[in-house]
Every structure is written in structure tokens, then in C-alpha cells.
Backbone as a printed PyTorch tensor [residue, N CA C, xyz], in Angstrom:
tensor([[[ 68.4140, -70.4270,   6.9210],
         [ 69.6260, -70.4050,   7.4340],
         [ 69.9780, -70.1540,   8.8310]],

        [[ 69.3250, -69.4340,   9.4220],
         [ 69.5510, -68.9310,  10.9010],
         [ 68.9630, -70.3730,  11.7230]],

        [[ 67.8600, -70.8960,  11.2490],
         [ 67.2770, -72.0580,  11.9250],
         [ 68.1160, -73.3720,  11.7930]],

        [[ 68.7380, -73.3940,  10.7370],
         [ 69.5530, -74.4030,  10.4760],
         [ 71.0630, -74.4490,  11.0610]],

        [[ 71.1380, -73.0870,  11.7460],
         [ 72.5850, -72.9490,  12.3580],
         [ 73.7770, -72.7950,  11.2060]],

        [[ 73.1860, -72.4590,  10.0880],
         [ 74.2270, -72.1480,   8.9990],
         [ 75.0790, -70.9890,   9.1590]],

        [[ 76.3670, -71.0990,   9.3200],
         [ 77.2490, -70.0570,   9.6860],
         [ 77.3260, -68.9000,   8.6510]],

        [[ 76.9340, -69.2010,   7.5960],
         [ 76.7020, -68.2750,   6.4810],
         [ 75.8720, -67.1500,   6.6870]],

        [[ 74.8590, -67.5260,   7.6940],
         [ 73.8010, -66.5330,   8.0400],
         [ 74.4000, -65.1540,   8.4320]],

        [[ 75.4660, -65.3970,   9.2010],
         [ 76.0110, -64.1490,   9.7580],
         [ 76.6070, -63.1100,   8.8090]],

        [[ 77.3550, -63.8150,   7.6580],
         [ 77.8250, -62.9990,   6.6490],
         [ 76.7210, -62.3830,   5.7780]],

        [[ 75.5040, -63.1330,   5.3730],
         [ 74.5480, -62.6110,   4.7790],
         [ 73.9160, -61.4690,   5.6420]],

        [[ 73.6170, -61.6300,   6.7930],
         [ 73.0610, -60.5590,   7.7820],
         [ 73.9970, -59.3550,   7.6390]],

        [[ 75.3040, -59.4890,   7.6710],
         [ 76.0350, -58.2490,   7.7360],
         [ 76.0380, -57.5730,   6.1790]],

        [[ 75.8510, -58.4680,   5.2200],
         [ 76.0090, -57.8500,   4.0710],
         [ 74.5910, -57.0510,   3.7810]],

        [[ 73.4730, -57.6930,   4.1840],
         [ 72.2960, -56.9150,   4.1660],
         [ 72.0860, -55.6900,   4.8670]],

        [[ 72.7790, -55.7160,   6.2720],
         [ 72.7450, -54.7080,   7.0750],
         [ 73.6710, -53.4890,   6.3720]],

        [[ 74.7290, -53.8320,   5.6590],
         [ 75.5400, -52.8830,   4.9000],
         [ 74.8200, -52.2880,   3.6900]],

        [[ 73.8580, -53.2030,   3.0410],
         [ 73.1050, -52.5600,   1.9590],
         [ 72.2020, -51.5220,   2.4920]],

        [[ 71.4950, -51.9370,   3.5290],
         [ 70.5260, -51.0130,   3.9770],
         [ 71.2180, -49.7520,   4.5820]],

        [[ 72.2580, -49.7610,   5.1680],
         [ 72.7830, -48.5650,   5.7350],
         [ 73.3990, -47.6290,   4.5330]],

        [[ 73.9430, -48.4410,   3.4010],
         [ 74.3360, -47.6540,   2.2850],
         [ 73.0950, -46.9520,   1.5060]],

        [[ 72.0520, -47.6770,   1.2570],
         [ 70.9730, -47.2060,   0.4670],
         [ 70.2500, -46.0700,   1.3510]],

        [[ 70.0930, -46.1650,   2.5060],
         [ 69.3700, -45.3040,   3.4590],
         [ 70.1670, -44.1640,   4.0350]],

        [[ 71.3400, -44.0260,   3.5670],
         [ 72.0230, -42.7420,   4.0970],
         [ 71.5710, -41.4440,   3.5960]],

        [[ 71.8280, -40.2610,   4.1520],
         [ 71.4360, -39.1030,   3.6070],
         [ 71.9030, -38.6030,   2.1870]],

        [[ 71.1490, -38.0540,   1.5620],
         [ 69.6290, -37.7400,   1.7380],
         [ 68.8060, -39.1020,   1.6850]],

        [[ 68.0240, -39.3990,   2.7670],
         [ 67.2840, -40.4610,   2.8990],
         [ 66.3870, -40.8190,   1.7100]],

        [[ 65.4690, -39.7790,   1.2570],
         [ 64.7330, -39.9680,   0.0630],
         [ 65.3570, -40.5540,  -1.0860]],

        [[ 66.6800, -40.4950,  -1.3230],
         [ 67.2830, -40.9940,  -2.5090],
         [ 67.5230, -42.5230,  -2.4170]],

        [[ 66.8600, -43.1180,  -1.3400],
         [ 66.9130, -44.6450,  -1.3910],
         [ 66.2250, -45.0470,  -2.5090]],

        [[ 65.3320, -44.3850,  -3.0850],
         [ 64.5060, -45.0470,  -4.1080],
         [ 65.4750, -45.0290,  -5.2970]],

        [[ 66.4560, -44.1670,  -5.4640],
         [ 67.3040, -44.2890,  -6.6330],
         [ 68.3840, -45.5930,  -6.4550]],

        [[ 68.7320, -45.5000,  -4.9650],
         [ 69.4960, -46.6830,  -4.6360],
         [ 69.1470, -48.0140,  -5.1240]],

        [[ 67.7450, -48.2740,  -4.7760],
         [ 67.0140, -49.4150,  -4.8850],
         [ 66.7730, -49.7190,  -6.4100]],

        [[ 66.5270, -48.5130,  -7.2920],
         [ 66.2970, -48.6910,  -8.6530],
         [ 67.6520, -49.0490,  -9.3160]],

        [[ 68.8380, -48.5100,  -8.7970],
         [ 70.2160, -49.0130,  -9.3470],
         [ 70.4790, -50.3180,  -9.1240]],

        [[ 70.1240, -50.8440,  -7.8250],
         [ 70.5890, -52.0960,  -7.5680],
         [ 69.6420, -53.1280,  -8.4500]],

        [[ 68.3770, -52.8790,  -8.3920],
         [ 67.4650, -53.8560,  -9.1140],
         [ 67.7960, -53.7190, -10.5620]],

        [[ 67.9880, -52.6860, -11.1410],
         [ 68.5880, -52.6140, -12.4660],
         [ 69.7840, -53.3990, -12.7850]],

        [[ 70.7860, -53.2230, -11.9210],
         [ 72.0440, -53.9760, -12.2000],
         [ 71.7000, -55.3950, -12.0010]],

        [[ 70.7050, -55.9300, -11.2310],
         [ 70.4020, -57.3130, -11.1770],
         [ 69.6260, -57.8030, -12.3690]],

        [[ 69.1000, -56.8900, -13.1870],
         [ 68.2800, -57.2150, -14.4130],
         [ 66.8170, -57.3840, -13.9600]],

        [[ 66.4190, -56.8630, -12.8420],
         [ 65.0140, -57.0190, -12.3700],
         [ 64.1390, -55.9970, -12.8620]],

        [[ 64.7520, -54.8510, -13.2290],
         [ 63.7390, -53.6960, -13.5950],
         [ 64.6310, -53.1470, -15.0290]],

        [[ 63.8480, -52.4980, -15.8560],
         [ 64.3440, -52.0250, -17.1480],
         [ 65.3640, -50.9360, -16.9960]],

        [[ 65.2120, -49.8860, -16.0240],
         [ 65.7730, -48.7270, -15.9730],
         [ 66.1820, -48.3700, -14.4220]],

        [[ 67.1530, -47.6680, -14.1880],
         [ 67.5780, -47.0870, -12.8900],
         [ 66.9860, -45.7310, -12.5620]],

        [[ 66.0600, -45.3370, -13.4420],
         [ 65.3710, -44.0110, -13.3070],
         [ 64.2030, -44.0650, -12.3480]],

        [[ 64.0960, -43.0340, -11.5140],
         [ 62.9970, -42.7660, -10.6000],
         [ 62.0540, -41.8070, -10.9450]],

        [[ 61.2050, -41.5070, -10.1800],
         [ 60.1110, -40.4040, -10.4490],
         [ 60.8700, -39.0270, -10.6690]],

        [[ 60.5750, -38.3600, -11.8070],
         [ 61.0460, -37.0950, -12.0900],
         [ 61.1260, -36.0100, -10.9440]],

        [[ 62.4700, -35.6050, -10.6780],
         [ 62.4960, -34.6540,  -9.5440],
         [ 62.9810, -35.3390,  -8.2530]],

        [[ 62.8730, -36.7680,  -8.2200],
         [ 63.2890, -37.3550,  -7.0280],
         [ 64.7350, -37.2460,  -6.7950]],

        [[ 65.3130, -37.2190,  -5.5240],
         [ 66.7130, -37.1010,  -5.2890],
         [ 67.3280, -38.4670,  -5.8220]],

        [[ 68.4470, -38.1540,  -6.3540],
         [ 69.3260, -39.1100,  -6.9840],
         [ 70.7470, -39.4070,  -6.2170]],

        [[ 71.3040, -40.7100,  -6.3580],
         [ 72.5720, -40.8730,  -5.8060],
         [ 73.4580, -40.6800,  -7.0280]],

        [[ 74.7860, -40.4480,  -6.7000],
         [ 75.9400, -40.1570,  -7.6050],
         [ 76.0620, -41.6350,  -8.5000]],

        [[ 76.5120, -41.3620,  -9.6650],
         [ 76.8630, -42.4250, -10.5250],
         [ 77.8320, -43.5160,  -9.8680]],

        [[ 78.8700, -42.9510,  -8.9930],
         [ 79.8590, -43.5850,  -8.3130],
         [ 79.2730, -44.6920,  -7.4180]],

        [[ 77.9450, -44.6450,  -7.0110],
         [ 77.2280, -45.6610,  -6.1060],
         [ 77.1040, -46.9570,  -6.8510]],

        [[ 76.9850, -46.7890,  -8.1420],
         [ 76.8150, -48.0780,  -8.8930],
         [ 77.9100, -49.1390,  -8.6720]],

        [[ 79.1480, -48.7760,  -8.5710],
         [ 80.1280, -49.6250,  -8.4410],
         [ 80.0910, -50.4550,  -7.2020]],

        [[ 79.7560, -49.6980,  -6.1180],
         [ 79.5580, -50.2560,  -4.7520],
         [ 78.2710, -51.0990,  -4.6910]],

        [[ 77.0750, -50.7370,  -5.3700],
         [ 76.0550, -51.5600,  -5.3630],
         [ 76.3160, -52.8660,  -6.3040]],

        [[ 77.1040, -52.7970,  -7.1190],
         [ 77.5180, -53.8830,  -8.0910],
         [ 78.3360, -54.9710,  -7.1670]],

        [[ 79.0800, -54.3910,  -6.2980],
         [ 79.9240, -55.3830,  -5.4510],
         [ 79.0720, -55.8380,  -4.4200]],

        [[ 78.1550, -55.2810,  -3.7210],
         [ 77.1700, -55.8640,  -3.0060],
         [ 76.4300, -56.8140,  -3.5430]],

        [[ 75.8680, -56.6640,  -4.8740],
         [ 75.0560, -57.5860,  -5.6070],
         [ 75.9550, -58.8900,  -5.9120]],

        [[ 77.3130, -58.7570,  -6.2340],
         [ 78.1030, -59.9220,  -6.4310],
         [ 78.2020, -60.6260,  -5.0980]],

        [[ 78.4090, -60.0500,  -4.1010],
         [ 78.5310, -60.7860,  -2.8950],
         [ 77.2740, -61.4460,  -2.4830]],

        [[ 76.1340, -60.7830,  -2.7430],
         [ 74.9590, -61.4310,  -2.2930],
         [ 74.4770, -62.6240,  -3.1830]],

        [[ 75.0420, -62.6340,  -4.6340],
         [ 74.8130, -63.7370,  -5.4020],
         [ 75.3280, -64.9300,  -4.6890]],

        [[ 76.3900, -64.9080,  -3.8810],
         [ 76.8490, -66.0650,  -3.6130],
         [ 76.1910, -66.8080,  -2.4050]],

        [[ 75.1630, -66.0470,  -1.8550],
         [ 74.1640, -66.7390,  -0.9850],
         [ 72.9650, -67.2340,  -1.6660]],

        [[ 72.6360, -66.7710,  -2.7830],
         [ 71.3660, -67.0950,  -3.3830],
         [ 71.5040, -68.4550,  -4.2870]]])
């Protein structure tokens, strides 16, 4: 996209920056649960569970991750 000077690149870049900032916020080790929630909602993994005892994100994060996933789908 960037090499072809596609103006959509900037929207995609902003979206990926937002996803990263959202997933890696405090407590940072819970990023694994954010990733699992995101991948599970996209049908890429069977469950959003992580290793037992790992930090978790609140269930309310799922709605935000779903919106990001929906927006990301427009670029794929």
C-alpha cells in the first residue's frame, strides 16, 4: 500500500497503531489475552483462553477488539 501511494495506508497504519496501544496497555503481560481475544473473534483460534494464571483483560475489551477487527476487515 505504502509503495503504491495508496491513501488507505494511513488509515490502516492508524488502526494498527491503535490496536497495538490497546493490546499493550497496563498491565502489559495481559497483551497475550488481548491477542487471544482478537484471534478468537476472527475465528483463527478455538478459544480466547491463555495459560492458567496469566493476566486477563476485562470482558468489556471484546467489544472494542470486535470493532477494530471489523475496521481491519475493510483493508483485507
